[in-house]
Coordinates of N, CA and C in Angstrom, one line a residue:
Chain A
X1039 N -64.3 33.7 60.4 CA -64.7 33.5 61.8 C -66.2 33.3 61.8
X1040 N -66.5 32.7 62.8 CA -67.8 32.2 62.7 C -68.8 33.6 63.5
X1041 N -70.1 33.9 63.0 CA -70.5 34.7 63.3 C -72.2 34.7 63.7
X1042 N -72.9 34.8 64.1 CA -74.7 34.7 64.9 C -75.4 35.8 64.8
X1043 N -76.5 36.1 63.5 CA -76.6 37.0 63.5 C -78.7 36.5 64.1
X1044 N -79.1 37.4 65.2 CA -81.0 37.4 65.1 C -81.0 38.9 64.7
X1045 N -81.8 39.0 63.5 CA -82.0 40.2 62.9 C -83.5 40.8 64.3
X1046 N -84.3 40.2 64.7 CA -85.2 40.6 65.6 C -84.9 41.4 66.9
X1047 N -84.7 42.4 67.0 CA -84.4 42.5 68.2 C -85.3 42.9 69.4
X1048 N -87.0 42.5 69.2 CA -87.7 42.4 69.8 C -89.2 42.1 69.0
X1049 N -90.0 41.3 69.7 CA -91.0 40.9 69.0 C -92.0 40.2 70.1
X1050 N -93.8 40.1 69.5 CA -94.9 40.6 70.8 C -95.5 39.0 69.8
X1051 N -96.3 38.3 70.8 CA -97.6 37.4 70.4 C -98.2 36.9 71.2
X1052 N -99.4 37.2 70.7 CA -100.7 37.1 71.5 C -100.4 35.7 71.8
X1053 N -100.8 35.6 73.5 CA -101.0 34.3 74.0 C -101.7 32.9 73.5
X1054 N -100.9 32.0 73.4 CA -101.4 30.8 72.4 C -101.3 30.8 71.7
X1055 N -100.8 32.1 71.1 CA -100.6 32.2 68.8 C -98.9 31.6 69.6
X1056 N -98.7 31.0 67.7 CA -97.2 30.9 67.3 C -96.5 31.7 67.0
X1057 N -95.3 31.8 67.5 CA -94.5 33.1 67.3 C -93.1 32.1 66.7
X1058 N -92.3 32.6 65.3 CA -91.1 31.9 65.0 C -90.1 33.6 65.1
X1059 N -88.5 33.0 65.9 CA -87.7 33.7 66.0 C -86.9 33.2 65.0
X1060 N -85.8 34.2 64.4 CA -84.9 34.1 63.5 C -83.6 33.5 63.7
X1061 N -83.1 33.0 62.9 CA -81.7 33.2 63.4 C -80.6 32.5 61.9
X1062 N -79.5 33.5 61.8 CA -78.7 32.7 61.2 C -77.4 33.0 61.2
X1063 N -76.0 31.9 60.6 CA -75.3 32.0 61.0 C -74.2 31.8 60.0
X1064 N -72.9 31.9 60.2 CA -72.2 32.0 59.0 C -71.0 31.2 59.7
X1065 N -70.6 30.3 59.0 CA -69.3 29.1 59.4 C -68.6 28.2 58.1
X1066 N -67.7 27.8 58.1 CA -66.7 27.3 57.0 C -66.9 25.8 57.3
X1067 N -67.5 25.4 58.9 CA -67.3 23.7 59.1 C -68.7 23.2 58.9
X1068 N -68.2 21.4 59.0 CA -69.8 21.2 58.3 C -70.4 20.5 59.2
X1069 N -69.2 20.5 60.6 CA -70.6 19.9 61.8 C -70.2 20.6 62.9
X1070 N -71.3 21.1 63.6 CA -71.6 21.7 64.9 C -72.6 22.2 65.5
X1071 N -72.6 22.5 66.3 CA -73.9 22.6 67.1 C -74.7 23.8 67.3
X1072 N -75.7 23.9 67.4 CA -76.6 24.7 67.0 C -77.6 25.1 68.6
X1073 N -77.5 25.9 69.5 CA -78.6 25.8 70.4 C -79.4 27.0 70.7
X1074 N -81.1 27.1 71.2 CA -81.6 27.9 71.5 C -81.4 28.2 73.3
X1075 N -80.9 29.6 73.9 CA -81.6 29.7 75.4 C -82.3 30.7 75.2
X1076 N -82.8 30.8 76.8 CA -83.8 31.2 77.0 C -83.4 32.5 78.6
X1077 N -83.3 33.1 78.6 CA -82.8 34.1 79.5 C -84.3 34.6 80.3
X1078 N -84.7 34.3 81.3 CA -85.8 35.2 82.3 C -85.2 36.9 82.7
X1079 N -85.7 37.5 83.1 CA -85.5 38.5 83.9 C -84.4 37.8 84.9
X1080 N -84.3 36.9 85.5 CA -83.5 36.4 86.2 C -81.9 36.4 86.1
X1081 N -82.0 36.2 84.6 CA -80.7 36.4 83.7 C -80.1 34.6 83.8
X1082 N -81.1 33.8 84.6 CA -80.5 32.4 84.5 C -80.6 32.0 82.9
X1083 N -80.5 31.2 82.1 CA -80.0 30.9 81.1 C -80.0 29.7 80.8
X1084 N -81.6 29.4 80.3 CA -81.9 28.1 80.0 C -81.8 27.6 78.5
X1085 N -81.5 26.0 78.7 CA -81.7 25.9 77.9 C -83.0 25.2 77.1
X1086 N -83.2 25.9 75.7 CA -84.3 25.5 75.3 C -84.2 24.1 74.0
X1087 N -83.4 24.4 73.2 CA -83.0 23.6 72.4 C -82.2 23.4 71.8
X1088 N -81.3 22.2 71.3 CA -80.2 22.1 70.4 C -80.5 21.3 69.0
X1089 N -79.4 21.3 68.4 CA -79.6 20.6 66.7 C -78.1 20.6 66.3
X1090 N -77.7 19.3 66.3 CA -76.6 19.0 65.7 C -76.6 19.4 64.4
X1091 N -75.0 19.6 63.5 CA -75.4 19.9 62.2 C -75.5 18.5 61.2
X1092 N -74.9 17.5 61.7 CA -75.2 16.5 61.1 C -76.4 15.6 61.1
X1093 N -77.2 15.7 61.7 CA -78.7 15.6 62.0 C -80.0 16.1 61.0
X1094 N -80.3 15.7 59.9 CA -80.9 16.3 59.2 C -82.3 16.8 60.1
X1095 N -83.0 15.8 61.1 CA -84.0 15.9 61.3 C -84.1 17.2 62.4
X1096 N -85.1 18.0 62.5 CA -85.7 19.2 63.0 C -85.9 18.7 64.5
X1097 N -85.0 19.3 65.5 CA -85.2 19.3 66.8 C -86.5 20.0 67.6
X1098 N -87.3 18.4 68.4 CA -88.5 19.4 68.6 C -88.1 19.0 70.0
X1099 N -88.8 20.0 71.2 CA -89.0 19.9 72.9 C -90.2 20.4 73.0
X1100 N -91.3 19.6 73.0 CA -92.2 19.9 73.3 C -93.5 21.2 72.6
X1101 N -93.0 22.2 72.8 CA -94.1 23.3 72.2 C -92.7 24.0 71.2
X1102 N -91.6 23.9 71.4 CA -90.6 24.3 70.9 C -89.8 23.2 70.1
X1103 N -90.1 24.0 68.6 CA -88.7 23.7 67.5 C -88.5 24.4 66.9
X1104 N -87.6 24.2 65.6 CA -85.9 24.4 65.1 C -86.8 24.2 63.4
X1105 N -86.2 25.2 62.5 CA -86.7 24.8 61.1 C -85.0 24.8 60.9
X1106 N -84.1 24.1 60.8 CA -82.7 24.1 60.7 C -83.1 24.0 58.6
X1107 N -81.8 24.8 58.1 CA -81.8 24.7 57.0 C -80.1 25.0 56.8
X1108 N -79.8 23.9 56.7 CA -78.0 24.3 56.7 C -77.5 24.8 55.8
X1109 N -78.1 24.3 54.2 CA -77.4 25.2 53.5 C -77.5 26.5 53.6
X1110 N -78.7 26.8 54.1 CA -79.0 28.0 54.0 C -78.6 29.1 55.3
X1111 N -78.0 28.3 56.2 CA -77.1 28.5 57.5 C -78.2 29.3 58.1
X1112 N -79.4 29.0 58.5 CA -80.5 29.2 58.7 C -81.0 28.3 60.2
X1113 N -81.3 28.6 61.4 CA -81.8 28.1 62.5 C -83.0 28.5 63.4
X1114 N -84.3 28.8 62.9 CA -85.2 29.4 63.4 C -85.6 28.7 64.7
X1115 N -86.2 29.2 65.7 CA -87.2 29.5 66.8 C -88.7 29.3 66.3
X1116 N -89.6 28.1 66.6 CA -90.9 28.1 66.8 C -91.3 27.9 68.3
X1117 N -92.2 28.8 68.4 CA -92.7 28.5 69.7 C -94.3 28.4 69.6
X1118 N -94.8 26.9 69.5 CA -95.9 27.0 69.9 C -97.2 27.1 70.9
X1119 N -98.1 27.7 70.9 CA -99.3 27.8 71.9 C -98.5 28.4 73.2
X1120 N -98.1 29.9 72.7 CA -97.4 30.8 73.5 C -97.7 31.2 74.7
X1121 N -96.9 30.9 76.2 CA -97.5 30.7 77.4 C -97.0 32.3 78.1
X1122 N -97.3 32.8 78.6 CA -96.8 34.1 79.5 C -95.2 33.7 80.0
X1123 N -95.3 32.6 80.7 CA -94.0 32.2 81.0 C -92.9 32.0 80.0
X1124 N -93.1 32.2 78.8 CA -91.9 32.4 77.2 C -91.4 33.4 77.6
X1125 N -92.2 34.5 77.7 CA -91.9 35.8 77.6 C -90.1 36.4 78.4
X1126 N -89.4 36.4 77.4 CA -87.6 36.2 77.9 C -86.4 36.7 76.8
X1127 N -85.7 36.7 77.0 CA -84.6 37.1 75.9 C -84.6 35.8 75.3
X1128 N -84.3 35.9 74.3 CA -83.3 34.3 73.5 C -82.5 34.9 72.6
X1129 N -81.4 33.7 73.0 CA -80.3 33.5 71.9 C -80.3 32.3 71.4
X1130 N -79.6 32.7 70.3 CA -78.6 31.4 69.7 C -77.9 31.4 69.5
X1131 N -77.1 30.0 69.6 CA -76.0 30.2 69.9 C -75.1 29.5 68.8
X1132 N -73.8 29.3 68.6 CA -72.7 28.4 67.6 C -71.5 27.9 68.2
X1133 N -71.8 26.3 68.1 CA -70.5 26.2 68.8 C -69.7 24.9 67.5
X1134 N -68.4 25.1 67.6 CA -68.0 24.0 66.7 C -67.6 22.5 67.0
X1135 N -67.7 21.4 66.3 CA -67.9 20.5 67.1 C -66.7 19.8 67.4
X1136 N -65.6 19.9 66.5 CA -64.7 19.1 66.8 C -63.1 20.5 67.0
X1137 N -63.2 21.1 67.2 CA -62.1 22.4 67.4 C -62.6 22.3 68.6
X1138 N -61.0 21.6 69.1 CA -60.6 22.2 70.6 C -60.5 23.6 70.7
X1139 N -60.3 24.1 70.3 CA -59.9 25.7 69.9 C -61.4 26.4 69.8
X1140 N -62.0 26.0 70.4 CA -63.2 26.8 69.6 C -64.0 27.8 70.3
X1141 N -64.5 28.4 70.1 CA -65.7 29.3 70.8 C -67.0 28.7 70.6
X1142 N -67.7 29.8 71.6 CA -69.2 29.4 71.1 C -69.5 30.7 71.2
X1143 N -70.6 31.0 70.5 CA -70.6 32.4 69.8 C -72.1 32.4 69.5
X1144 N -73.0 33.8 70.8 CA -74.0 33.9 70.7 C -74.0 35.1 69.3
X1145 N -75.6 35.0 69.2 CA -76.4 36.5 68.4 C -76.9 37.3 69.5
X1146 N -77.1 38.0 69.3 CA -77.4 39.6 70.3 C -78.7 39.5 70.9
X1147 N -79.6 38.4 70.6 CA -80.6 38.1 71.3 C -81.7 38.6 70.9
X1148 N -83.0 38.0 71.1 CA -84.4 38.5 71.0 C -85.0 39.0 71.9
X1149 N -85.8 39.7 71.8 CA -86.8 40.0 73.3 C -88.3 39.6 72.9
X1150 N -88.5 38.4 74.0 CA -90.2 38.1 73.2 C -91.2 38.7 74.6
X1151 N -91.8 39.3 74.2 CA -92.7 39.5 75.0 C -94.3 39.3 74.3
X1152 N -94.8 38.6 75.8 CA -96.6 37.7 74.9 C -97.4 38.8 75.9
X1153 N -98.7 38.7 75.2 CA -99.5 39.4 75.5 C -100.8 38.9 75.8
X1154 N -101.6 39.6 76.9 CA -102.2 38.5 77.3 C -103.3 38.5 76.6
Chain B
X874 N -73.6 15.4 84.8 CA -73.6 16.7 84.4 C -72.6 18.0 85.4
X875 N -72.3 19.1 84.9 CA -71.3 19.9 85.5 C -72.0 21.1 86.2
X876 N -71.6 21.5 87.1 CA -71.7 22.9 88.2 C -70.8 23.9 87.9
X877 N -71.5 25.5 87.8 CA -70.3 26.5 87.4 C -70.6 27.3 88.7
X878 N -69.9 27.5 89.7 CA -70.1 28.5 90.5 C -69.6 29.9 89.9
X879 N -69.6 30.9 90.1 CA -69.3 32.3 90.3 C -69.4 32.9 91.5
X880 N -68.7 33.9 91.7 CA -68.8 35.2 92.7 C -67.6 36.1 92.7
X881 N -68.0 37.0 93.5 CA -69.1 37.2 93.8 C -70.2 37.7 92.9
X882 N -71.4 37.6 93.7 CA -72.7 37.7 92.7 C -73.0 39.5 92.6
X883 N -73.0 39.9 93.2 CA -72.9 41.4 92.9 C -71.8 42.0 93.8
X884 N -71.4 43.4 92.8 CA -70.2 44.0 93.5 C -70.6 45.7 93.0
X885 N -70.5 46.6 93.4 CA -70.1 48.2 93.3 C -69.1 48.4 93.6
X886 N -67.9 48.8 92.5 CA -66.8 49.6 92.6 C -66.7 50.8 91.9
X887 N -65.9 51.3 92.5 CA -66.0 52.6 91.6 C -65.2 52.8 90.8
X888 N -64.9 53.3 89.7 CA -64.1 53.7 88.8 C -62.4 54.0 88.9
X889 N -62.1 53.1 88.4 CA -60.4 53.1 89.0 C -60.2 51.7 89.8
X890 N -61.0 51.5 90.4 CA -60.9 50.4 91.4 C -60.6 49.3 90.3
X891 N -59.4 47.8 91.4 CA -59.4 46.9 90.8 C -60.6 45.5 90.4
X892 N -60.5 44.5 89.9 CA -61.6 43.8 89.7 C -61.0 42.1 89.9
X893 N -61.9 41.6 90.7 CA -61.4 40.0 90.7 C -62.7 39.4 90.9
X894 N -63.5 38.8 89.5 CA -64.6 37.9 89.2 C -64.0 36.2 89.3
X895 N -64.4 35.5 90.4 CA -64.1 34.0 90.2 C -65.1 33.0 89.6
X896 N -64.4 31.9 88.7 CA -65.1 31.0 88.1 C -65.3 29.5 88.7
X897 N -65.6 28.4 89.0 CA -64.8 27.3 89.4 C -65.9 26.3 88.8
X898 N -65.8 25.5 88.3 CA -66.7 24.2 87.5 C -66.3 22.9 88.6
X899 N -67.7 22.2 88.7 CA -67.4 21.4 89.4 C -67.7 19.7 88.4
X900 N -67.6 18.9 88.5 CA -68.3 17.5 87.8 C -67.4 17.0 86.4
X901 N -66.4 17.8 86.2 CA -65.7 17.7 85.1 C -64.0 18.7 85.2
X902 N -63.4 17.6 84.0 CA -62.1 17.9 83.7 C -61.8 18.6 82.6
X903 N -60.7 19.5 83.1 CA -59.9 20.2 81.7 C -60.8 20.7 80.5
X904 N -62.4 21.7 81.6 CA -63.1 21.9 80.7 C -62.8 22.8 79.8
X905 N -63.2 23.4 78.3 CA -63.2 24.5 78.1 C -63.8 25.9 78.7
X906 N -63.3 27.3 79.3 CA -63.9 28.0 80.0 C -64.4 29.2 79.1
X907 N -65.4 30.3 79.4 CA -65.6 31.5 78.8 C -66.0 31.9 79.6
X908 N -65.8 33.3 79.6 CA -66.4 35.1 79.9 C -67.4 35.4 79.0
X909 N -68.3 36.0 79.1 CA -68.6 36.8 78.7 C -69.6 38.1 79.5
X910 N -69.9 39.0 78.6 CA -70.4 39.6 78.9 C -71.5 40.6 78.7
X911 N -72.8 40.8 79.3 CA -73.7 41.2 78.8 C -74.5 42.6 79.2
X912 N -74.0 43.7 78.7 CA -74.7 44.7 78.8 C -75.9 45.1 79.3
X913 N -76.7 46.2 79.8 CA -78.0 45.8 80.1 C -78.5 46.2 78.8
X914 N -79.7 45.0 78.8 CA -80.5 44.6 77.6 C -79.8 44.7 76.4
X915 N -78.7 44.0 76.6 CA -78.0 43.3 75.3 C -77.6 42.0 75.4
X916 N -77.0 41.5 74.0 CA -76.3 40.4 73.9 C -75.3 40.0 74.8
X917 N -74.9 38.5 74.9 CA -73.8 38.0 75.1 C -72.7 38.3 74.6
X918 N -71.3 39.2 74.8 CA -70.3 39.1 74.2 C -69.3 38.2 74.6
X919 N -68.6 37.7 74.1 CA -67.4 37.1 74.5 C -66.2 37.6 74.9
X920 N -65.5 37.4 75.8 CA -64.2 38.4 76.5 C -63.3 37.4 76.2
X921 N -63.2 36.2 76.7 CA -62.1 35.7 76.8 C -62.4 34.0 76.7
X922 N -61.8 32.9 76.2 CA -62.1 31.6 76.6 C -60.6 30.7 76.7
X923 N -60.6 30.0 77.5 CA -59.6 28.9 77.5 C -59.4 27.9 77.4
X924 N -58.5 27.0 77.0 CA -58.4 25.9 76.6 C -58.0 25.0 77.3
X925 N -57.3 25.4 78.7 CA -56.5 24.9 79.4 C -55.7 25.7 80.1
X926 N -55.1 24.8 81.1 CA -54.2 25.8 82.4 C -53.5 26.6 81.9
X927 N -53.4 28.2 81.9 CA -52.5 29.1 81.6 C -52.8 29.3 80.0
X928 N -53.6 28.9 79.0 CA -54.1 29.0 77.7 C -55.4 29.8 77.8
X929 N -55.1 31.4 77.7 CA -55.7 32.7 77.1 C -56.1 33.2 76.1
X930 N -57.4 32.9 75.6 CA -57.7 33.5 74.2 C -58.7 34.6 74.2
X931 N -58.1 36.0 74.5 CA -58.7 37.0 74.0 C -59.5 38.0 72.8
X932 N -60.7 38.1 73.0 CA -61.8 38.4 71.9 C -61.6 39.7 71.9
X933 N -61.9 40.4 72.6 CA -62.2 42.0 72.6 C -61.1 42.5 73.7
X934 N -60.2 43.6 72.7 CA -58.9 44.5 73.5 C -60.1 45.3 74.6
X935 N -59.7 45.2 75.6 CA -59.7 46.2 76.6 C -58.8 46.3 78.0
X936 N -59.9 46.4 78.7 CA -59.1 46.5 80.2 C -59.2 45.8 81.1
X937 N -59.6 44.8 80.5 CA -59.5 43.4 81.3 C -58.7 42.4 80.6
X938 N -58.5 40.9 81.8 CA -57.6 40.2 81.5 C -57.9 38.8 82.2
X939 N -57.6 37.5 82.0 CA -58.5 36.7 82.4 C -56.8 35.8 82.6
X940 N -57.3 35.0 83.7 CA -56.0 33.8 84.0 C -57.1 32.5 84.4
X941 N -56.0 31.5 84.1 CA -57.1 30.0 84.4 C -55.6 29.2 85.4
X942 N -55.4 29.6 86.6 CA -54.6 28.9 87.5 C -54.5 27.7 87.5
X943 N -55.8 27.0 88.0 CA -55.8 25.7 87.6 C -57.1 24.9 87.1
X944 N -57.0 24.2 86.6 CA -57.8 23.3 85.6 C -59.3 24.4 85.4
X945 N -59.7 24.0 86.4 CA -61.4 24.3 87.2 C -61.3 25.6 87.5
X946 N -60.7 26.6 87.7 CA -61.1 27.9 87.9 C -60.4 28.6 86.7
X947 N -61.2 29.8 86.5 CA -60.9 30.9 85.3 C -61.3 32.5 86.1
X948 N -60.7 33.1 86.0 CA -60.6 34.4 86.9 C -60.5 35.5 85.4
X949 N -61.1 36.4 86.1 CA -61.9 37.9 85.4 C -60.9 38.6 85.9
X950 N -59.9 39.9 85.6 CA -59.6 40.3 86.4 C -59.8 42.0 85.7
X951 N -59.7 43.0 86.6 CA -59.4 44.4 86.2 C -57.8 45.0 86.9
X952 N -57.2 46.1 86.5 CA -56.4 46.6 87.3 C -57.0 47.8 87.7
X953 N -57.9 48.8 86.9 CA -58.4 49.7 86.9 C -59.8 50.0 86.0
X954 N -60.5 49.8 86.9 CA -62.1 49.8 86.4 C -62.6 50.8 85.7
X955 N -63.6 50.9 84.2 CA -64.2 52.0 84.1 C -65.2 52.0 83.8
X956 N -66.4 52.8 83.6 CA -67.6 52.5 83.7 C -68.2 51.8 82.5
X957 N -67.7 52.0 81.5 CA -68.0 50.8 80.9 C -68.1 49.3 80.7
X958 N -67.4 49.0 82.1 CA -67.2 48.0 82.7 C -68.4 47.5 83.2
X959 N -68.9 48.3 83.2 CA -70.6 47.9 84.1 C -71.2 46.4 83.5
X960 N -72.1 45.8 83.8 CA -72.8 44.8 83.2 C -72.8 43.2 84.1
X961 N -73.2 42.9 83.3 CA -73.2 41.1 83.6 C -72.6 40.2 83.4
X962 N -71.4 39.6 84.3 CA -70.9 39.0 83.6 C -70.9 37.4 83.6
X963 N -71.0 36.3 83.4 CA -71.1 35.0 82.6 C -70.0 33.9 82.6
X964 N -70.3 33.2 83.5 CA -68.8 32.0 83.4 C -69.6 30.8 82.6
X965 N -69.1 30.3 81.5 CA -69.8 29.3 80.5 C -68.5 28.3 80.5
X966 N -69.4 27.0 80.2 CA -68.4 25.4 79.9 C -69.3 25.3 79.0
X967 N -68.8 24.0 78.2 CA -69.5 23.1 77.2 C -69.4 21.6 78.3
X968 N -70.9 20.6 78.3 CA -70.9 19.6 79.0 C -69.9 18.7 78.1
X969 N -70.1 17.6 78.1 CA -69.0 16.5 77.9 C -67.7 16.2 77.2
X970 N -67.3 15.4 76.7 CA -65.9 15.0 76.2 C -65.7 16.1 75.1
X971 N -65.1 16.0 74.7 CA -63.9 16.8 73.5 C -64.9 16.1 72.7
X972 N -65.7 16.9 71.7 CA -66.3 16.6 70.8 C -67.7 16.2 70.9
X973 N -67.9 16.1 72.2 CA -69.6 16.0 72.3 C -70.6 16.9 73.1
X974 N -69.7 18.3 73.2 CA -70.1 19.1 73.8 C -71.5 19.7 73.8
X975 N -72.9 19.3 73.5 CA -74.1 19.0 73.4 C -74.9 19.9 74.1
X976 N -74.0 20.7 75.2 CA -75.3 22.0 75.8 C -74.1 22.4 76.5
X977 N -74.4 23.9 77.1 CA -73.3 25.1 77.3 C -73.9 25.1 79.2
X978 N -73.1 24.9 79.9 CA -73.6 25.2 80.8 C -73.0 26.8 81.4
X979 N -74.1 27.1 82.3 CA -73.8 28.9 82.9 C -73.4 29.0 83.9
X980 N -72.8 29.8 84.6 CA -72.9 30.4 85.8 C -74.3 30.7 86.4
X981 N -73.9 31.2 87.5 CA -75.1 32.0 88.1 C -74.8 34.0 87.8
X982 N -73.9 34.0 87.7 CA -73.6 35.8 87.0 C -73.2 36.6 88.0
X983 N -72.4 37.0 87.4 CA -71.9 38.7 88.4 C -72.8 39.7 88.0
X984 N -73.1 40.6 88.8 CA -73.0 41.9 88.4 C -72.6 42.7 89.0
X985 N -72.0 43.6 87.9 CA -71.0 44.7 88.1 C -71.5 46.1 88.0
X986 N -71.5 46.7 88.8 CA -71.7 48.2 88.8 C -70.4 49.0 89.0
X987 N -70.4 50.0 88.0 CA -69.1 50.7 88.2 C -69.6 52.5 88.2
X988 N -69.3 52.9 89.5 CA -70.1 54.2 89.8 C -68.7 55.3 89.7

């Protein structure tokens, strides 16, 4: 069974520094999808980024990317020139790509909180 | 792109009491649906997802139980609530076709208080 583990379960960066979250994941298939959200106090549930697994290249949005390393079932979180407004839970998430049958299957989440 | 309503958006029952959380997706067919559910200041867990009308796939035994009537709605339900029931709960699709499911879309959330 597929499983999402973020070993961080909270972490602090000074405003403007780069802060990278963890994440990794354990699966038997060789394509699916990989995404970052972004949870406010709100509890709405944004999304921040995705990465196919067939895609070798590194998903960037702007101040936010992805160091994907598949063999190493590896999906990190970069966030750069860190704004007050980051400051949120994240997950990530796993979903598979071709199983009807499938779940998508967060990690337990991060808590980033920036400092001013 | 697709719409997930929920409600209601908050509820207090008390312990014992029954539970009926509604889901309904708007902009799409014969989506895939999920529950989940999130503790305060925890993860997302997974309760339940479906594949289709009357197709129930349960993650975690408890005391709840989930039906998908038709296509577009997926229903939460309790017979008897307990406080560990409490929390937030989560109506999730995946956007497009069978196989290009590319971003997860959410609800807006329940929360559940169970006193």
């Amino acid at each position: 069974a597929q499983t999402v583990t973020q070993s961080q379960p909270e972490m602090s960066v000074q405003e403007a520094e780069t802060v990278t979250l963890s994440c990794t994941y354990d699966t038997s298939e060789s394509d699916y999808y990989l995404f970052w959200y972004k949870q406010p106090p709100s509890r709405q549930m944004i999304l921040v980024i995705r990465q196919e697994a067939y895609k070798q290249q590194n998903a960037t949005e702007n101040r936010f990317s992805v160091n994907f390393q598949k063999a190493a079932k590896s999906f990190s979180l970069k966030i750069s020139d860190s704004q007050l407004g980051d400051a949120a839970m994240y997950f990530c998430a796993y979903r598979s790509f071709f199983n009807r049958d499938d779940k998508i299957i967060f990690g337990k989440g991060t808590r980033l909180h920036i400092l001013p | 792109s697709q719409t997930i309503h929920q409600w209601p958006a908050t509820l207090v029952q008390p312990v014992g009491s029954p539970l009926s959380l509604e889901c309904t997706v708007e902009g799409t067919s014969n989506p895939n649906l999920y529950w989940y559910r999130q503790a305060a200041g925890r993860g997302l867990q997974l309760l339940f997802y479906s594949v289709g009308i009357g197709q129930i796939s349960s993650e975690v035994p408890q005391n709840l139980s989930a039906s998908r009537p038709q296509d577009r709605q997926f229903i939460l339900s309790s017979k008897k609530l307990l406080l560990s029931d409490s929390g937030f709960y989560l109506c999730a699709s995946p956007g497009g076709a069978q196989g290009s499911g590319n971003t997860i879309y959410f609800g807006e959330g329940s929360w559940l208080t169970v006193v």
